[in-house]
Short mmCIF file of C-alpha atoms in Angstrom, two decimals:
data_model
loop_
_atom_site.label_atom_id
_atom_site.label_comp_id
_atom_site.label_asym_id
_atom_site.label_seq_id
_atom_site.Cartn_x
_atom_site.Cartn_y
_atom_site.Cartn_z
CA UNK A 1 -8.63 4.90 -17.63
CA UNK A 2 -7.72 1.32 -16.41
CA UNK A 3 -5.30 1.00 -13.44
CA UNK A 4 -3.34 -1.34 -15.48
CA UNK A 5 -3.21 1.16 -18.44
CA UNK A 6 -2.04 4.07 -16.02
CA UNK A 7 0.70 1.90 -14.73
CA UNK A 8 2.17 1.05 -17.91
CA UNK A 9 2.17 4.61 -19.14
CA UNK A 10 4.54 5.48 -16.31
CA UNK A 11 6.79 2.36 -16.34
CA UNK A 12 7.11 3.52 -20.34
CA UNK A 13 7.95 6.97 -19.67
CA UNK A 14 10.82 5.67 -17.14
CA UNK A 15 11.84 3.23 -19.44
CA UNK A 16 12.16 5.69 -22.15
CA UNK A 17 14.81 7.06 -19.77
CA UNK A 18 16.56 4.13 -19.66
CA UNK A 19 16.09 3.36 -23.74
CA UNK A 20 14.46 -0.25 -22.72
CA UNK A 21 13.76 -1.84 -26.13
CA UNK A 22 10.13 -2.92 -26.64
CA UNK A 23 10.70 -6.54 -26.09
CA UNK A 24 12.57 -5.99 -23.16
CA UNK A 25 9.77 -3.77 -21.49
CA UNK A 26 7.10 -6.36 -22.64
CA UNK A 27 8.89 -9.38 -20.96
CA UNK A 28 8.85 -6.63 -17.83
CA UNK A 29 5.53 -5.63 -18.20
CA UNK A 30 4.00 -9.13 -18.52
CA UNK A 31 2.50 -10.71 -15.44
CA UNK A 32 4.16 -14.38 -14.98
CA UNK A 33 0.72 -15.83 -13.71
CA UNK A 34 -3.26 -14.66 -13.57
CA UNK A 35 -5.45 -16.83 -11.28
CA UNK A 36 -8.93 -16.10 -10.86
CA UNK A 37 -11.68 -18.52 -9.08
CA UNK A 38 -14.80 -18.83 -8.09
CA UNK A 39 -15.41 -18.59 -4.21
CA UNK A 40 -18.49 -19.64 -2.68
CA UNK A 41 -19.77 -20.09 0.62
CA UNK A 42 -22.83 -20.93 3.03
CA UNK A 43 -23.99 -17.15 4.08
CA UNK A 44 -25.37 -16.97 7.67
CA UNK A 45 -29.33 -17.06 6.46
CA UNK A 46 -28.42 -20.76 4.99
CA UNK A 47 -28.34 -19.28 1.21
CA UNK A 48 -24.97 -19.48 -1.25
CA UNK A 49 -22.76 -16.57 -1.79
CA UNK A 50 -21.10 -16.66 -4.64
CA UNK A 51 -17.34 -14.54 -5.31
CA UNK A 52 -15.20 -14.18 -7.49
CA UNK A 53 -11.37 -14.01 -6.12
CA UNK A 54 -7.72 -13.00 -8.33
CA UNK A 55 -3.97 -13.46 -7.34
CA UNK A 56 -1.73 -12.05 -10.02
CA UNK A 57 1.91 -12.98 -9.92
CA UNK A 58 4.08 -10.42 -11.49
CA UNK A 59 7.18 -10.74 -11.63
CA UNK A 60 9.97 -13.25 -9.47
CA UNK A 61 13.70 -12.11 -10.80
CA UNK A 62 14.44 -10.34 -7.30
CA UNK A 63 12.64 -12.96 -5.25
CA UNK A 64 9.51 -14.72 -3.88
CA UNK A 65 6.39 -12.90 -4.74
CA UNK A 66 4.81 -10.33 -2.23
CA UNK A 67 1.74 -8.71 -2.34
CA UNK A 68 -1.56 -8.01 -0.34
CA UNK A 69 -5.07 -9.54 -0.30
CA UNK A 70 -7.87 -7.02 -0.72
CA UNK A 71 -11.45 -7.37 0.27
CA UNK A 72 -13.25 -4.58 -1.63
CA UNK A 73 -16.24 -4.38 -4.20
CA UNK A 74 -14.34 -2.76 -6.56
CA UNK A 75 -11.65 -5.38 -7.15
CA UNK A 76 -11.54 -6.89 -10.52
CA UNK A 77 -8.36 -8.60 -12.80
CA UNK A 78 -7.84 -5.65 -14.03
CA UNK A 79 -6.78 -3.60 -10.58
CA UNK A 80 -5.32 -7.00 -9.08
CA UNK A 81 -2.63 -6.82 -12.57
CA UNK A 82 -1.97 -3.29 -11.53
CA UNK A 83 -1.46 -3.27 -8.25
CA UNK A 84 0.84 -6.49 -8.11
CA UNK A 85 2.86 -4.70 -11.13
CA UNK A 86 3.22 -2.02 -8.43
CA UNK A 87 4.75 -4.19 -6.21
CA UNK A 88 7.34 -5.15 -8.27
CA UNK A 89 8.48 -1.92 -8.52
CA UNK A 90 7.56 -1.46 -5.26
CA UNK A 91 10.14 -3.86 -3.45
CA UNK A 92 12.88 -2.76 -6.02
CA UNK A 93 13.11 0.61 -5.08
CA UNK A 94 13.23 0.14 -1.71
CA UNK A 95 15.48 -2.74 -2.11
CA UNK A 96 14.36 -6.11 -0.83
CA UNK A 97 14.69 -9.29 -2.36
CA UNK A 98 11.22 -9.88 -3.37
CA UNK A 99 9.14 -9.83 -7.05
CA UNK A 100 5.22 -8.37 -7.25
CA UNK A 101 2.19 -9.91 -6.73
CA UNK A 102 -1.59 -9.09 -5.66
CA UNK A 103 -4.94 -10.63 -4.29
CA UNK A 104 -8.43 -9.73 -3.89
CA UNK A 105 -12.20 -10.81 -3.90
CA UNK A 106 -14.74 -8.59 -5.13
CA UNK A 107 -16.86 -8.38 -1.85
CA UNK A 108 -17.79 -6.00 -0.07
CA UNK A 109 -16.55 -7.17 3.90
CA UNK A 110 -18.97 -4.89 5.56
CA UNK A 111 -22.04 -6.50 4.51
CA UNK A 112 -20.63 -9.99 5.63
CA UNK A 113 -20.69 -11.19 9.47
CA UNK A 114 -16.89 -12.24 11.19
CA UNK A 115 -17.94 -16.08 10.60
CA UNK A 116 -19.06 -15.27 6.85
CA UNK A 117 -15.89 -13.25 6.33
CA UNK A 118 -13.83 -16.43 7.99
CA UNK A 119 -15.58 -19.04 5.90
CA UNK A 120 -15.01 -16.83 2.63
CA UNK A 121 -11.13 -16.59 3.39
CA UNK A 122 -10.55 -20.30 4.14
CA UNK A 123 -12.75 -21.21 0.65
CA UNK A 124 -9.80 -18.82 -0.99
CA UNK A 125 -6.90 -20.63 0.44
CA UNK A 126 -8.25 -23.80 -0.63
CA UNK A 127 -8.35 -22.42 -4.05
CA UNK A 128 -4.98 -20.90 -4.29
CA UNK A 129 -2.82 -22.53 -1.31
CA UNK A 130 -1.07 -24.63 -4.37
CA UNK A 131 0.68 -21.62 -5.78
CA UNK A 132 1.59 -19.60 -2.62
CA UNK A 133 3.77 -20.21 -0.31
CA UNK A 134 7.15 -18.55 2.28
CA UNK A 135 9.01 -19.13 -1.21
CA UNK A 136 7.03 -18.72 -3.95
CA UNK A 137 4.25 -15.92 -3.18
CA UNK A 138 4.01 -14.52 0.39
CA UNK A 139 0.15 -12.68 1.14
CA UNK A 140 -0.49 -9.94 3.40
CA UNK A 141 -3.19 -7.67 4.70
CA UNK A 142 -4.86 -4.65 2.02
CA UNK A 143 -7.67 -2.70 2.04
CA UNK A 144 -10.77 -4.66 3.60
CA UNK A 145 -8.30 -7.32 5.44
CA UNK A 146 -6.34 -7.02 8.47
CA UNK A 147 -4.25 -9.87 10.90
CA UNK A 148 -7.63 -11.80 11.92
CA UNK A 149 -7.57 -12.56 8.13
CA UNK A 150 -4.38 -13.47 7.90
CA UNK A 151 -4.32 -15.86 10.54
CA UNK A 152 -7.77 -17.90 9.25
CA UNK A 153 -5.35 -17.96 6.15
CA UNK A 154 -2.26 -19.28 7.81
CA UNK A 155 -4.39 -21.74 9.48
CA UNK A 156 -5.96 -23.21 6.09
CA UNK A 157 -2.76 -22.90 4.40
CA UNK A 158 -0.50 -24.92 6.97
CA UNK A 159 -3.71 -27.69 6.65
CA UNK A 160 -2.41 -28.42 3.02
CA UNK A 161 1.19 -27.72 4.09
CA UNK A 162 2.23 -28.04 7.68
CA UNK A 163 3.47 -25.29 10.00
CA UNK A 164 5.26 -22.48 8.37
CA UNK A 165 4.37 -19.29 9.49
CA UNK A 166 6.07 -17.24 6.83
CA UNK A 167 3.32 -17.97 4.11
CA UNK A 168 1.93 -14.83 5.11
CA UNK A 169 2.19 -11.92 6.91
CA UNK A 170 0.33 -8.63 9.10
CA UNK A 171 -0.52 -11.83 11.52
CA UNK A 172 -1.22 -11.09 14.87
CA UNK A 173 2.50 -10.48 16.97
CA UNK A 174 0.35 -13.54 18.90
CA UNK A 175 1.28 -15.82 15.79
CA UNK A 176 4.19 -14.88 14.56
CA UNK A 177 3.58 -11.44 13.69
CA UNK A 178 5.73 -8.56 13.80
CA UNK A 179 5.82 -5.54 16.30
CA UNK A 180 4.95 -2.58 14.16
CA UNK A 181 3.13 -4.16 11.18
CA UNK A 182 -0.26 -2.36 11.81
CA UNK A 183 1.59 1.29 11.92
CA UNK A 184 4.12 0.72 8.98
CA UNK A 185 2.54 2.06 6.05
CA UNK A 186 1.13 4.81 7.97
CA UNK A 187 4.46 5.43 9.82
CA UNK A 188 6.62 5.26 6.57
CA UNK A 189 4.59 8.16 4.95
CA UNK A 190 5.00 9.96 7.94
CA UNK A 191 8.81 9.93 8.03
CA UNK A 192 9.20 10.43 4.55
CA UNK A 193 6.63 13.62 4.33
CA UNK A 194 8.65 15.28 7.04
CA UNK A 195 11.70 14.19 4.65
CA UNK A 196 10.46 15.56 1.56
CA UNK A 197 9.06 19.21 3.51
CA UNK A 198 12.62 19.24 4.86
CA UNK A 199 14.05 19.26 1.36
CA UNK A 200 12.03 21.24 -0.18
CA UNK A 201 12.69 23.98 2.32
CA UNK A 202 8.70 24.29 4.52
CA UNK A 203 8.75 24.35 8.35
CA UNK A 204 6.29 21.34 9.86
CA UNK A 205 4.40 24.52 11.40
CA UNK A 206 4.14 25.96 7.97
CA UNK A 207 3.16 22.19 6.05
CA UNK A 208 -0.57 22.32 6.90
CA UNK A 209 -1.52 18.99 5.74
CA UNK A 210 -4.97 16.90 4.55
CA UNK A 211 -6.02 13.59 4.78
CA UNK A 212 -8.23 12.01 2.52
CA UNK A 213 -9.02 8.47 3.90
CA UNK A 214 -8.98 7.84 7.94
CA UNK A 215 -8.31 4.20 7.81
CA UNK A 216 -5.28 2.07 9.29
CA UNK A 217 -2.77 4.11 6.85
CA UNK A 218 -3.77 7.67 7.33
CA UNK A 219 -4.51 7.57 10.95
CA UNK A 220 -1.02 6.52 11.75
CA UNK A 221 0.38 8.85 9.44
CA UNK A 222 -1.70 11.94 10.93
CA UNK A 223 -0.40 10.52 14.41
CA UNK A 224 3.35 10.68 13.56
CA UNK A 225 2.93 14.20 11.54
CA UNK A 226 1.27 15.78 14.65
CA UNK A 227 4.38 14.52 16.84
CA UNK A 228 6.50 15.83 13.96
CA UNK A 229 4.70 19.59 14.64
CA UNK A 230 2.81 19.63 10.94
CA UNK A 231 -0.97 21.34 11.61
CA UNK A 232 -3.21 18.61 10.10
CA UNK A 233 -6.19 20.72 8.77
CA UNK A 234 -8.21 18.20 7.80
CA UNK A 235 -9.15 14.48 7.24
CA UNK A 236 -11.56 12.63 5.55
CA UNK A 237 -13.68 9.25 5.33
CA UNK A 238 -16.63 8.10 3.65
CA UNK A 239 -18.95 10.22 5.72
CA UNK A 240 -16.94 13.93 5.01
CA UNK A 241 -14.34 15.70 5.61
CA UNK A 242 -13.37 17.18 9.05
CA UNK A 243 -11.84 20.21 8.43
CA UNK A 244 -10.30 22.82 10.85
CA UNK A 245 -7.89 25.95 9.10
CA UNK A 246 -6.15 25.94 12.95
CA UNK A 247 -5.46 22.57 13.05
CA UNK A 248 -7.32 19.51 14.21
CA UNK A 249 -6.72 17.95 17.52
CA UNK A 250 -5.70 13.91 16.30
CA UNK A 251 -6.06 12.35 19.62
CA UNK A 252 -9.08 13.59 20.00
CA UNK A 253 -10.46 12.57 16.40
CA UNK A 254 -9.03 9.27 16.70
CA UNK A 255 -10.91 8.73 20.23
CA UNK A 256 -14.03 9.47 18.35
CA UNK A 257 -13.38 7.15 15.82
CA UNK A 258 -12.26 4.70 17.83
CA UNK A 259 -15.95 4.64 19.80
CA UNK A 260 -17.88 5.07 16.78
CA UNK A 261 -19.79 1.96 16.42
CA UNK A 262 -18.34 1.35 12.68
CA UNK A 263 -15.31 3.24 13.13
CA UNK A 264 -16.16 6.35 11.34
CA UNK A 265 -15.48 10.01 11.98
CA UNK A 266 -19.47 10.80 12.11
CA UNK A 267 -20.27 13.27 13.87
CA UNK A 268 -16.84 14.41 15.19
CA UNK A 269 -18.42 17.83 17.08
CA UNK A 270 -15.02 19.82 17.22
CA UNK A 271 -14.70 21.50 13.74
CA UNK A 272 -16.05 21.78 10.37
CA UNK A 273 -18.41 19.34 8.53
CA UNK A 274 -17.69 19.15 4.65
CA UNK A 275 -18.28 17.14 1.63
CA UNK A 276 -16.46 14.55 1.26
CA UNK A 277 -14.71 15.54 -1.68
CA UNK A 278 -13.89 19.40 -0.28
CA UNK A 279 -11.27 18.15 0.98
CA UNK A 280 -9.50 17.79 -2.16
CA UNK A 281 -9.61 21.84 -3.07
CA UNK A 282 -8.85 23.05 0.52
CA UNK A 283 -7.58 26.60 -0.55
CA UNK A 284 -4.84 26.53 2.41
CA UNK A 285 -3.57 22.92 2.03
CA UNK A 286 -0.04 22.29 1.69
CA UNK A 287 0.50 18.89 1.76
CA UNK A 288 -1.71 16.44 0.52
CA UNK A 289 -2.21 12.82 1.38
CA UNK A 290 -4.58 11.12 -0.75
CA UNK A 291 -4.32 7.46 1.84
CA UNK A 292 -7.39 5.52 0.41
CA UNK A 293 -9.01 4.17 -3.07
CA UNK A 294 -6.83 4.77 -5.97
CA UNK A 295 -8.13 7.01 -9.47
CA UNK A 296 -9.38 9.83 -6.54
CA UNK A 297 -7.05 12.50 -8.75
CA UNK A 298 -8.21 12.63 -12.04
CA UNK A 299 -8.77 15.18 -15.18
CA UNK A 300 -11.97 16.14 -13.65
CA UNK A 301 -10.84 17.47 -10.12
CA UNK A 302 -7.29 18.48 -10.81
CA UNK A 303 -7.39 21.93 -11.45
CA UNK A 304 -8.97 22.37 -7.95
CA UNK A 305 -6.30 21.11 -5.75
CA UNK A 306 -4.17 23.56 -4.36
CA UNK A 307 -1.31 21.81 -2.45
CA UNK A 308 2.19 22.72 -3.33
CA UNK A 309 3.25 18.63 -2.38
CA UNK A 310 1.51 15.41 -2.49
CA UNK A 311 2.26 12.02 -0.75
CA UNK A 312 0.43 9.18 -3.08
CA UNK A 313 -0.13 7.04 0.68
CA UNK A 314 -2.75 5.06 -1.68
CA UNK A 315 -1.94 3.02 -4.88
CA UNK A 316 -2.24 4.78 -7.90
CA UNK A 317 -4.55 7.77 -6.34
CA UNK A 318 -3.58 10.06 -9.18
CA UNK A 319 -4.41 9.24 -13.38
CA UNK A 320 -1.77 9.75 -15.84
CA UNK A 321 -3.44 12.39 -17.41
CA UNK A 322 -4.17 14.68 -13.70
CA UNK A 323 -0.21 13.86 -12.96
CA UNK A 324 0.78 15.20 -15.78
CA UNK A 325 -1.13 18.43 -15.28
CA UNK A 326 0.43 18.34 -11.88
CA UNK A 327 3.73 18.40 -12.57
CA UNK A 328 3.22 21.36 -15.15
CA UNK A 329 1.70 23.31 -12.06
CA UNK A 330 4.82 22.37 -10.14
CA UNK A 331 3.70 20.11 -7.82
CA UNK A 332 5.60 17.65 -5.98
CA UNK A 333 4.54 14.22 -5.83
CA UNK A 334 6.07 11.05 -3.59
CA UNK A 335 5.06 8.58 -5.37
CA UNK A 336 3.24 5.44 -4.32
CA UNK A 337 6.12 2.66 -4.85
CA UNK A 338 7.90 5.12 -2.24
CA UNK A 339 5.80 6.52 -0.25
CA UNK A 340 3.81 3.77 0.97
CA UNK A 341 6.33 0.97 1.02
CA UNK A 342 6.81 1.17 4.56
CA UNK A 343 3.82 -1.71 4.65
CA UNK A 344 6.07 -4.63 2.63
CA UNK A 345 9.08 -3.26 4.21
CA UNK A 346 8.13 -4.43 7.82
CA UNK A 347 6.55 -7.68 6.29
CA UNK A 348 9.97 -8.48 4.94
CA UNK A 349 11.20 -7.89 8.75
CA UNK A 350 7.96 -10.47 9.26
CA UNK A 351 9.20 -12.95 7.33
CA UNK A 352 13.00 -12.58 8.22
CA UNK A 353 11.76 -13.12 11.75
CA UNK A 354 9.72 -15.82 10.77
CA UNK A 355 12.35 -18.00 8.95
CA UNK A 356 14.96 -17.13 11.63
CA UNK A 357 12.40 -18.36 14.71
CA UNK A 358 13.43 -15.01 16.07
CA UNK A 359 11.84 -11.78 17.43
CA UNK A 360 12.64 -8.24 17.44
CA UNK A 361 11.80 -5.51 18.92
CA UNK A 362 9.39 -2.82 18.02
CA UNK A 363 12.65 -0.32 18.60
CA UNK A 364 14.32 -2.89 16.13
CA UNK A 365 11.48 -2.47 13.64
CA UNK A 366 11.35 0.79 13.90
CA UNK A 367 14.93 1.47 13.41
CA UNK A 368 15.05 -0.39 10.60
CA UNK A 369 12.17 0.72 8.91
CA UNK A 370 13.65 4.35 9.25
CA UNK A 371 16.97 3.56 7.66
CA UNK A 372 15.36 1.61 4.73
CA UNK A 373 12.81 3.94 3.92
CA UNK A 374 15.58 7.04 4.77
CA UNK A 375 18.10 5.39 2.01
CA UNK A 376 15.76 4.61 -0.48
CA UNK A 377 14.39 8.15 -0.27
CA UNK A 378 17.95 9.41 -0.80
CA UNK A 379 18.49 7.26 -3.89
CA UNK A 380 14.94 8.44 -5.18
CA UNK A 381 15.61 12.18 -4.52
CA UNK A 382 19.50 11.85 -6.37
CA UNK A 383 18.05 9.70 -9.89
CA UNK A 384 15.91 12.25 -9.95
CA UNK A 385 18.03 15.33 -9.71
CA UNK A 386 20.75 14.12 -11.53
CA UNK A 387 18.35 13.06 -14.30
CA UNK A 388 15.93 16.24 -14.15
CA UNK A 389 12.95 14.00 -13.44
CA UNK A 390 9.85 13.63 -11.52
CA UNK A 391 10.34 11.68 -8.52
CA UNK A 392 7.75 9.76 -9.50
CA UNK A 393 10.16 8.41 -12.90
CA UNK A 394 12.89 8.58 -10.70
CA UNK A 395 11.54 5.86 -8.68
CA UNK A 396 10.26 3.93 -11.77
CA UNK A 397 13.77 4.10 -13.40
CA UNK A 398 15.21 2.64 -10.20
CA UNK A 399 13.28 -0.29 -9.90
CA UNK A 400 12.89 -0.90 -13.41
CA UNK A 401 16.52 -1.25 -13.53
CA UNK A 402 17.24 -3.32 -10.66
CA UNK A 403 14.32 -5.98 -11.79
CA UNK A 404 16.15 -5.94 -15.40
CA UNK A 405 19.71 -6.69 -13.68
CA UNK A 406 18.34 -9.00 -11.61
CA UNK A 407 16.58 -11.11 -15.26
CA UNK A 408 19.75 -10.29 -17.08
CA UNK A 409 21.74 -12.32 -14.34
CA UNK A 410 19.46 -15.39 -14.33
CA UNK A 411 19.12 -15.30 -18.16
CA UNK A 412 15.90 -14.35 -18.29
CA UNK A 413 16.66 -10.89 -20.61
CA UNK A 414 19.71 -9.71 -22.06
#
């Protein structure tokens, strides 16, 4: 199934909720703006590289535009449409005043030298710099990008515009960043795990817990779930998963990542050595975290999974059809447009700081990432009971609704 398919069968079954007429859900559904170009630049060995790059600009009734650049092979229109409808929601439910968008090039970043990876970014920006902007569409770092990106962006971006450092943000705290950026994603679906386990009535001793991805997201969630007492199990990355039933020590997994020449958990010494995709039907898993690609749950791998709770730290890591066979099993899912919005939520502090010309601390961030992520997990975990829904169309129904108000009041719907 399409990511943009899977998305619009769960905005329909939340709109169904909310008995959203056809043309109504259309004009909701519709993405305001496509943009794809062609990228090219001088590789390293003299020859041409030629790219393909998207931004997709969903929807602006709440706000400017927000939504991350991605450097992956796998990125086509198709995920781009997806993933900035996502953000739309996204930024709804957890309340700030910002619309959806998204950005990618199909690439694959590993295969590319810093310079290469540089020259490729600026060639973007001087595609696109004409419809983004602190008030129109703000960027930020995704899978395969991080704050050096984000700064070569900046730069080409102010040489069309001037200086205004809240065209994008996940910069470097050197340039404008914010304190906290890197760990916010990771961070939010650590607070709001130990949230959900809470509710749901399991100890942190008792919520042994799996990682699938080790990246920027998943290692600081696994770092604030082992201060928070939960036994993470295992973890996984592209070279298989780590597993230990007893619990695996994260400091000393992330120090081994950390001096890995590539960054991978490769021959970690201190536990178990699995497939990659074991990790998924660990028999003694509560809690799982599924933190990288999205589509890794499907119809085919289901019925294996034996956590009681998952925590969608990805975008879209489970298909329609596998969610539904979750929920029948009882399952509980956070959803992504919760559970990872910890990420936009500190680039919103970003760009407040930004406009402002003012700086706050990481306790600052912090504080108010906590509160913001704490309410809208209230407000998610109330539509729902009230409405004897999944969490999951609890959070759709939320932000659906507050992107409708917010058309109905500027004309846009009625």
């Amino acid at each position: 199934m399409r990511a943009f398919e899977a998305t619009q069968i769960f905005f329909n079954a939340a709109a169904d909720h909310l008995s959203i007429e056809p043309s109504l859900r259309e004009t909701l559904l519709m993405p305001s703006r496509e943009v794809q170009v062609q990228v090219t630049i001088e590789r390293d060995d003299g020859s041409l590289g030629n790219y393909v790059g998207f931004r997709v600009q969903h929807n602006n009734s709440r706000g400017p535009m927000k939504g991350g650049l991605r450097y992956h092979p796998q990125v086509d229109l198709d995920e781009v449409r997806a993933l900035a409808s996502l953000m739309t929601w996204k930024t709804a439910v957890v309340d700030l005043p910002y619309g959806g968008a998204k950005g990618g090039i199909g690439v694959d970043p590993s295969k590319m030298s810093k310079r290469e990876i540089e020259r490729l970014t600026r060639a973007f920006v001087d595609q696109i710099h004409d419809i983004v902007g602190p008030d129109t569409d703000i960027p930020a770092p995704d899978m395969g990008t991080d704050h050096q990106v984000m700064s070569w962006f900046r730069n080409q971006w102010e040489k069309y515009h001037g200086f205004n450092p809240a065209v994008i943000t996940g910069k470097p705290v050197e340039e404008y960043g914010a304190r906290g950026r890197e760990e916010a994603t990771g961070r939010g679906v650590g607070a709001l795990t130990v949230k959900l386990t809470k509710r749901l009535g399991l100890k942190p001793e008792a919520a042994k817990t799996a990682i699938q991805g080790f990246g920027n997201v998943g290692t600081h969630a696994a770092k604030f779930l082992q201060e928070a007492q939960f036994p993470i199990i295992a973890v996984s990355d592209l070279t298989g998963t780590y597993y230990d039933p007893n619990g695996l020590n994260i400091s000393e997994v992330l120090r081994h990542k950390l001096n890995h020449p590539k960054g991978l958990l490769e021959g970690y010494p201190h536990c178990d050595c699995l497939p990659v995709d074991a990790l998924m039907s660990l028999p003694d898993v509560k809690v799982l975290i599924p933190a990288a690609l999205g589509g890794v749950i499907t119809a085919k791998n289901v019925d294996g999974i034996q956590a009681s709770i998952i925590v969608e730290a990805a975008n879209g890591p489970i298909d329609p059809e596998a969610d539904a066979v979750l929920q029948k099993k009882g399952v509980t899912i956070l959803p992504d447009i919760l559970a990872n919005a910890g990420g936009v939520t500190v680039s919103y502090f970003e760009w407040v700081q930004n406009r402002q010309h003012y700086r706050w601390t990481l306790d600052r961030v912090r504080q108010e990432l906590d509160h913001t992520m704490s309410e809208a997990f209230e407000h998610v975990w109330q539509t729902a009971q009230q409405n004897n829904v999944s969490l999951r169309i609890a959070a759709y129904m939320i932000g659906i609704k507050r992107v409708r108000r917010a058309a109905e009041l500027a004309g846009l719907a009625s």
